[in-house]
Amino acid sequence: MGALKGSFSLSYPGFALAIEFSISSAAVTVVMGPSGSGKSTFLRCLAGLQVPQGELFFGEEMWQGRQYFKPTHERNLGYVFQDGNLFPHLCVEDNLRMGLKKLTPPRFEWDHVVQVFGLKKILKRTPMSLSGGEKQRVAMARALLSGPDLLLMDEPLSALDTSSKNDLMPFLESMKSEFGVPTVYVTHSILEASRVGDYLLLMDQGRCKEFGSAHELWASDQVLRGGISNLVDLQKRFGLNL
Amino acid sequence: MLEIILLTLRLAFFTTLSLLLLATPLAWWLSQTRSWLKIPVSAVVTLPIVLPPTVLGFYILILLAPDGWLGTLIHSWGFGPRPFAFSGLLFGSIIYSLPFAIQPLQNSFEAMGTRPLEVAATLGLSPWRRFLRVALPLAKPGYVSAAVLVFAHTLGEFGVILMIGGNIPGRTKVISTAIYDYVEMLQYEKAHLLAAGLLVFSFVIMAALYTFQRRDGQPWAR
């Protein structure tokens, strides 16, 4: 599977995104940066939920060109939003089935996904009756059951309390180890980034400031050449949380 | 009297059914569009609320007349709404109650926001499937409100019905025009019977609507 690469720009009053990137599509790339740096907008552009100007390729497949735009539903991706966003008129099981495609065999087995995310006991419950952590587990499972080639996750733990975050971290790690879907993961949290990230893309003011191996970043204090010498600096400069 | 009640219920039922089908695409378009046409179209759709029913009825009558713009077409097709017939009443009722269907549906579509549709798109649902499987079910409260309001509004129509239908017994005479006739003929008992029946029925369905809205008013789950 090739890289996710592109170059696009988008601007509206008070904000401009102008980014050029080439991300390995065989790992988890964590996107970090201060609030308003354009992380979520970048993710939405990758998904086709916003339409920037420029080009975007996933491997050999063109998702966007000068006169071509592949709509979101035709890009084979999964998207986990900040707040789960389950369909309130459907029970958990029907929410999960919403993304199932008629693939034979399915990319991921229903039973396997349900078991990994511990959803068997809540399949018949409605979204209103679920805790924040349960909603996010359902949202992650739903995105995986759609059999995506690329998974986009927009601060999936940010709306949860510390206890729920801690409970959910193992599921995130299982997601990576059990299913191995290339992922672009937006977060403010260094802890999440260090536990799931293979690569790190740092954004500031709508631009890519640094991109590199997360392993090298966490092992060395010289990787980020923009004057960032250690984690404390990283926190200060990019407004990140541990 | 039973004939009058049945005709009124038939008119209200078909007006409601027709409007739920016809208003859906228009309400959806109004909820989604950023076109400059939204304002003039919204104003036209809302006109029946502010126009005197006789004005609306008068223009619909002219439109449907054999030498009218629509009437000429109808004559050439051999079918369609005709004045002083049930089809004409139905046509007039649809126009008259249009805002009572459009507004609840448009409000429901707007209230759900874009997020549920975005989620559905990321799950691979085409625009049509997103509409059927996400937008329509989430707009259920709007459909219930629209159905109740249109039905109740049609039951109480008077001016438009009189102008287009002419109050012909067995063909176009409905409860509201019958009450007028009974009062004119000083048959107050019959007028009371129909008027009180309409009052109680309208109260019951409005109370049912508010009960439903209170019970089903769940927000888009986050």
XYZ file of C-alpha atoms in Angstrom:
464
model
C 0.000 0.000 0.000
C 1.479 3.376 -1.013
C 1.651 6.645 0.757
C -1.047 9.129 1.503
C 0.333 12.203 -0.152
C -0.893 15.520 -1.286
C -0.615 19.230 -1.359
C -3.614 21.396 -0.729
C -4.792 24.683 0.664
C -7.966 26.022 2.149
C -8.707 29.394 3.659
C -11.540 31.225 5.293
C -11.562 34.425 7.383
C -8.999 34.102 10.171
C -7.596 30.773 9.050
C -5.473 29.351 6.259
C -4.400 25.772 5.700
C -1.545 25.198 3.265
C 0.031 21.812 3.629
C 2.222 19.456 1.655
C 2.700 15.976 3.027
C 3.576 12.387 2.316
C 2.487 9.993 5.006
C 3.234 6.290 5.131
C -0.062 4.507 4.765
C 1.104 1.450 6.657
C 1.280 2.870 10.151
C -0.281 5.234 12.654
C 0.593 8.852 12.009
C -0.213 11.170 14.853
C -1.044 14.768 13.974
C -0.361 17.215 16.784
C -0.413 20.949 17.136
C -1.953 23.783 19.114
C -5.669 24.541 18.981
C -6.570 26.260 15.730
C -3.520 24.903 13.933
C -5.737 23.143 11.392
C -5.451 19.506 12.531
C -9.150 18.714 12.292
C -9.521 20.690 9.065
C -6.601 18.694 7.629
C -8.364 15.455 8.598
C -11.683 16.638 7.139
C -9.912 17.510 3.883
C -8.407 14.003 3.768
C -11.915 12.581 4.180
C -13.437 14.870 1.563
C -15.735 16.487 4.134
C -14.199 19.807 3.175
C -13.019 20.651 -0.278
C -9.589 22.290 -0.416
C -7.731 23.296 -3.557
C -4.944 20.979 -4.562
C -4.209 17.297 -4.965
C -4.558 14.215 -2.827
C -3.523 10.642 -3.575
C -3.965 7.469 -1.576
C -1.396 5.116 -3.067
C -2.085 5.086 -6.802
C -5.662 6.198 -6.296
C -6.435 9.847 -6.926
C -8.824 11.264 -4.360
C -8.560 14.809 -5.554
C -7.023 16.488 -8.557
C -7.264 19.820 -10.300
C -10.605 18.934 -11.856
C -11.507 15.828 -9.949
C -12.950 15.243 -6.519
C -13.796 11.824 -5.162
C -16.711 12.198 -2.743
C -16.357 10.946 0.816
C -18.565 7.887 0.395
C -16.412 6.650 -2.481
C -13.151 6.951 -0.508
C -12.747 3.717 1.387
C -12.071 5.228 4.788
C -13.282 5.103 8.344
C -13.674 8.210 10.479
C -13.957 8.420 14.246
C -15.207 11.809 15.397
C -14.540 13.449 18.766
C -17.930 12.638 20.221
C -18.754 9.262 18.784
C -21.718 10.574 16.858
C -23.726 7.383 16.913
C -27.074 7.421 15.152
C -29.601 7.981 17.949
C -32.448 6.215 16.132
C -30.501 2.967 15.936
C -29.344 0.515 18.612
C -25.645 -0.321 18.911
C -25.952 -3.351 16.635
C -27.702 -1.351 13.905
C -25.141 1.431 14.262
C -22.421 -1.142 13.647
C -24.284 -2.644 10.689
C -24.672 0.789 9.094
C -21.099 0.649 7.869
C -21.055 -2.984 6.759
C -20.340 -3.343 3.084
C -21.182 -6.325 0.957
C -17.616 -7.614 0.847
C -17.040 -11.359 0.655
C -15.224 -12.223 2.735
C -15.564 -9.145 4.955
C -12.330 -7.341 5.683
C -12.857 -7.764 9.408
C -15.082 -10.431 10.927
C -18.084 -9.138 12.841
C -17.480 -11.451 15.819
C -13.821 -10.473 16.032
C -14.531 -6.745 16.048
C -17.353 -7.107 18.573
C -15.113 -9.179 20.816
C -12.063 -6.885 20.602
C -14.158 -3.865 21.563
C -16.171 -5.749 24.191
C -19.524 -4.867 22.655
C -21.414 -8.143 22.925
C -23.359 -7.136 26.044
C -24.406 -3.735 24.744
C -25.474 -4.638 21.198
C -29.167 -4.036 21.898
C -28.719 -0.804 23.834
C -29.474 2.642 22.452
C -26.750 5.315 22.158
C -28.546 7.437 24.771
C -27.935 4.761 27.397
C -24.184 4.439 26.760
C -21.324 6.117 28.603
C -18.899 8.322 26.656
C -16.287 5.546 26.587
C -18.800 2.973 25.325
C -19.934 5.343 22.590
C -16.355 5.773 21.399
C -15.787 2.002 21.400
C -18.888 1.569 19.243
C -17.744 4.401 16.954
C -14.311 2.785 16.509
C -15.824 -0.647 15.857
C -18.316 0.850 13.391
C -15.524 2.572 11.471
C -13.539 -0.693 11.303
C -16.517 -2.794 10.202
C -16.804 -0.607 7.106
C -13.535 -2.267 6.036
C -11.543 0.921 5.528
C -8.193 1.219 3.763
C -7.485 4.271 5.888
C -8.723 5.243 9.320
C -9.018 8.880 10.369
C -9.451 9.626 14.065
C -10.143 13.134 15.310
C -9.258 13.402 18.998
C -11.318 10.331 19.871
C -10.550 10.588 23.597
C -10.714 14.342 24.060
C -14.342 14.441 25.212
C -13.791 11.766 27.880
C -12.806 12.076 31.535
C -9.408 10.779 32.662
C -10.777 7.475 33.911
C -12.593 6.768 30.625
C -9.474 7.762 28.681
C -7.419 5.264 30.654
C -10.050 2.592 30.065
C -10.060 3.259 26.336
C -6.298 3.337 25.724
C -5.970 -0.479 25.613
C -8.732 -0.587 22.981
C -6.799 1.918 20.865
C -3.693 -0.225 21.135
C -5.689 -3.375 20.306
C -7.135 -1.565 17.332
C -3.644 -0.974 16.031
C -2.274 -4.444 16.775
C -5.352 -6.524 15.825
C -6.470 -4.760 12.668
C -3.411 -2.852 11.410
C -5.364 -0.280 9.437
C -3.245 2.709 8.389
C -4.367 5.539 10.603
C -4.091 9.307 10.833
C -4.736 10.189 14.450
C -5.265 13.769 15.629
C -4.606 14.463 19.299
C -3.402 17.010 21.824
C -2.131 14.322 24.128
C 1.528 13.320 24.178
C 0.531 10.211 26.122
C -1.809 9.025 23.364
C 0.730 9.967 20.698
C 3.510 8.027 22.417
C 1.352 4.924 22.851
C -0.125 4.624 19.369
C 1.990 6.785 17.055
C 4.558 5.447 14.586
C 5.024 8.788 12.882
C 4.444 12.291 14.083
C 3.283 15.269 12.049
C 3.427 18.581 13.873
C 1.202 21.368 12.609
C 1.200 25.050 13.378
C -0.842 27.835 11.766
C -2.179 25.571 9.063
C 1.207 24.258 8.002
C 3.230 21.108 8.535
C 6.116 22.105 10.785
C 7.762 18.740 11.308
C 7.251 15.193 10.175
C 9.198 12.199 11.324
C 9.354 8.908 13.122
C 7.681 9.116 16.504
C 10.193 6.613 17.835
C 13.046 8.963 17.017
C 11.215 11.916 18.488
C 10.573 10.238 21.806
C 14.143 8.788 21.886
C 15.967 11.948 20.998
C 15.584 15.562 21.966
C 17.122 16.727 18.676
C 14.631 15.365 16.213
C 12.450 18.416 16.094
C 14.806 20.933 14.700
C 12.544 23.957 15.060
C 14.042 24.857 18.414
C 12.168 22.185 20.329
C 14.684 20.560 22.609
C 12.587 18.405 24.873
C 9.074 17.356 25.822
C 8.591 20.355 28.075
C 9.373 22.660 25.155
C 7.091 20.600 22.983
C 4.289 21.079 25.464
C 4.893 24.802 25.783
C 5.275 25.499 22.111
C 2.435 23.380 20.820
C 0.063 23.595 23.753
C 0.030 19.843 24.153
C -1.078 17.769 27.115
C 0.722 14.868 28.689
C -74.179 14.488 7.912
C -72.062 11.313 7.815
C -71.373 11.990 4.147
C -70.039 15.444 5.034
C -67.789 14.055 7.770
C -66.445 11.291 5.542
C -65.733 13.737 2.708
C -63.905 16.057 5.121
C -61.807 13.195 6.530
C -61.065 11.954 2.998
C -59.917 15.427 1.964
C -57.759 15.806 5.082
C -56.224 12.332 4.622
C -55.294 12.800 0.951
C -54.055 16.360 1.536
C -51.809 15.109 4.347
C -50.509 12.169 2.328
C -49.856 14.298 -0.765
C -48.149 17.042 1.205
C -45.831 14.704 3.112
C -44.631 13.387 -0.244
C -44.517 16.703 -2.093
C -43.097 18.793 0.749
C -40.207 16.440 1.510
C -37.940 17.342 -1.442
C -38.784 21.042 -1.156
C -38.171 21.130 2.624
C -34.921 19.198 2.146
C -33.750 21.613 -0.541
C -34.651 24.631 1.620
C -32.758 23.142 4.568
C -29.605 22.431 2.559
C -29.325 25.164 -0.036
C -27.283 28.334 0.123
C -28.761 29.583 -3.134
C -30.211 33.081 -3.361
C -33.426 31.382 -4.451
C -34.021 30.215 -0.897
C -35.502 33.548 0.205
C -38.018 34.004 -2.634
C -39.023 30.331 -2.529
C -39.485 30.486 1.269
C -41.612 33.605 0.879
C -43.822 31.965 -1.763
C -44.222 28.816 0.347
C -45.248 30.898 3.383
C -47.748 33.076 1.487
C -50.794 30.897 2.317
C -50.300 31.723 6.018
C -50.663 35.461 5.508
C -52.981 35.635 2.490
C -56.731 35.744 3.107
C -58.088 32.310 2.065
C -60.516 34.013 -0.311
C -57.621 35.616 -2.201
C -55.856 32.283 -2.475
C -59.086 30.536 -3.442
C -59.866 33.179 -6.041
C -56.521 32.793 -7.810
C -56.634 29.002 -7.645
C -60.133 29.163 -9.175
C -58.829 31.349 -11.997
C -55.873 29.025 -12.481
C -58.100 25.950 -12.716
C -60.781 27.554 -14.902
C -61.153 25.927 -18.366
C -59.506 28.960 -19.966
C -56.990 29.369 -17.142
C -53.283 28.575 -17.419
C -53.514 25.242 -15.612
C -57.106 24.574 -16.663
C -56.135 24.600 -20.370
C -53.403 22.044 -19.716
C -55.751 19.882 -17.678
C -58.313 19.896 -20.495
C -55.683 18.845 -23.023
C -54.444 16.024 -20.728
C -57.943 14.872 -19.881
C -57.169 14.592 -16.183
C -56.162 16.795 -13.250
C -57.756 19.005 -10.630
C -61.025 20.675 -11.596
C -62.961 23.367 -9.758
C -66.192 22.333 -8.028
C -64.919 18.754 -7.731
C -62.993 16.793 -5.098
C -59.785 17.000 -7.169
C -60.019 20.809 -7.143
C -60.578 20.826 -3.392
C -57.552 18.599 -2.927
C -55.403 20.858 -5.117
C -56.499 23.951 -3.197
C -55.947 22.251 0.166
C -52.453 21.210 -0.820
C -51.537 24.792 -1.732
C -53.275 26.207 1.348
C -51.585 23.839 3.812
C -48.160 23.778 2.133
C -46.415 25.939 4.795
C -47.762 23.706 7.567
C -45.906 20.783 6.008
C -42.774 22.592 4.846
C -41.891 24.379 8.062
C -41.821 21.417 10.493
C -39.933 19.295 7.968
C -37.437 22.041 7.166
C -36.908 22.710 10.896
C -36.272 19.009 11.535
C -33.801 18.701 8.685
C -31.983 21.849 9.842
C -31.956 20.778 13.497
C -30.125 17.530 12.748
C -27.190 19.511 11.362
C -24.600 18.179 8.967
C -22.775 15.796 11.307
C -25.051 12.713 11.013
C -24.835 12.943 7.233
C -21.058 13.342 7.376
C -20.794 10.257 9.582
C -22.952 8.312 7.138
C -20.784 9.487 4.224
C -17.628 8.222 5.954
C -19.383 4.851 6.332
C -19.772 4.704 2.564
C -23.451 5.631 2.235
C -24.361 7.378 -1.012
C -26.319 10.667 -0.788
C -29.617 8.864 -1.505
C -28.968 6.183 1.173
C -27.893 8.891 3.627
C -31.201 10.611 3.066
C -33.273 7.433 3.422
C -31.408 5.808 6.310
C -30.326 8.839 8.330
C -32.128 12.069 7.437
C -35.648 10.645 7.160
C -35.612 8.684 10.450
C -34.051 11.612 12.316
C -36.721 13.932 10.938
C -39.530 11.741 12.327
C -40.710 14.414 14.811
C -41.008 16.862 11.922
C -43.105 14.379 9.920
C -45.450 13.792 12.856
C -45.848 17.548 13.407
C -46.386 18.170 9.698
C -48.978 15.390 9.405
C -50.964 16.569 12.445
C -50.841 20.241 11.495
C -51.839 19.655 7.873
C -54.642 17.264 8.846
C -56.032 19.656 11.475
C -55.631 22.675 9.217
C -57.455 20.944 6.350
C -60.341 19.983 8.646
C -60.866 23.651 9.448
C -60.532 25.078 5.917
C -63.352 27.343 4.876
C -62.529 30.210 2.517
C -60.486 28.280 -0.019
C -62.972 25.396 0.013
C -65.906 27.702 -0.584
C -64.163 29.501 -3.437
C -62.951 26.365 -5.245
C -65.582 23.833 -4.240
C -68.741 25.866 -4.023
C -70.242 23.845 -1.156
C -71.989 21.235 -3.367
C -73.629 18.530 -1.220
C -72.019 15.138 -1.717
C -69.190 16.564 -3.812
C -67.541 19.501 -2.124
C -69.499 20.205 1.040
C -67.231 19.717 4.053
C -67.730 20.225 7.805
C -66.699 23.896 7.892
C -68.983 24.921 5.021
C -71.815 22.756 6.390
C -71.589 24.568 9.739
C -71.979 27.866 7.864
C -75.028 26.510 6.041
C -76.632 25.223 9.236
C -76.110 28.558 10.975
C -77.605 30.416 8.031
C -80.618 28.105 8.153
C -80.820 28.599 11.946
C -80.277 24.864 12.503
C -78.071 25.479 15.535
C -78.268 21.921 16.890
C -76.659 20.490 13.764
C -74.162 23.358 13.670
C -73.317 22.676 17.322
C -72.835 18.985 16.688
C -70.321 19.545 13.885
C -68.613 22.521 15.522
C -68.183 20.806 18.892
C -67.009 17.626 17.172
C -64.384 19.609 15.259
C -63.334 21.436 18.433
C -62.877 18.246 20.470
C -61.145 16.410 17.615
C -58.731 19.310 17.018
C -57.961 19.529 20.741
C -57.256 15.800 20.973
C -54.872 15.687 18.032
C -53.006 18.826 19.148
C -52.655 17.386 22.671
C -51.390 14.131 21.130
C -48.871 16.114 19.086
C -47.494 17.944 22.128
C -47.299 14.660 24.060
C -45.339 13.101 21.226
C -43.004 16.098 20.919
C -42.272 16.001 24.649
C -41.591 12.268 24.627
C -39.632 12.098 21.391
C -37.603 15.301 21.696
C -34.272 13.543 21.892
C -31.298 15.445 20.573
C -28.785 14.069 18.103
C -26.739 11.801 20.383
C -23.142 12.779 20.821
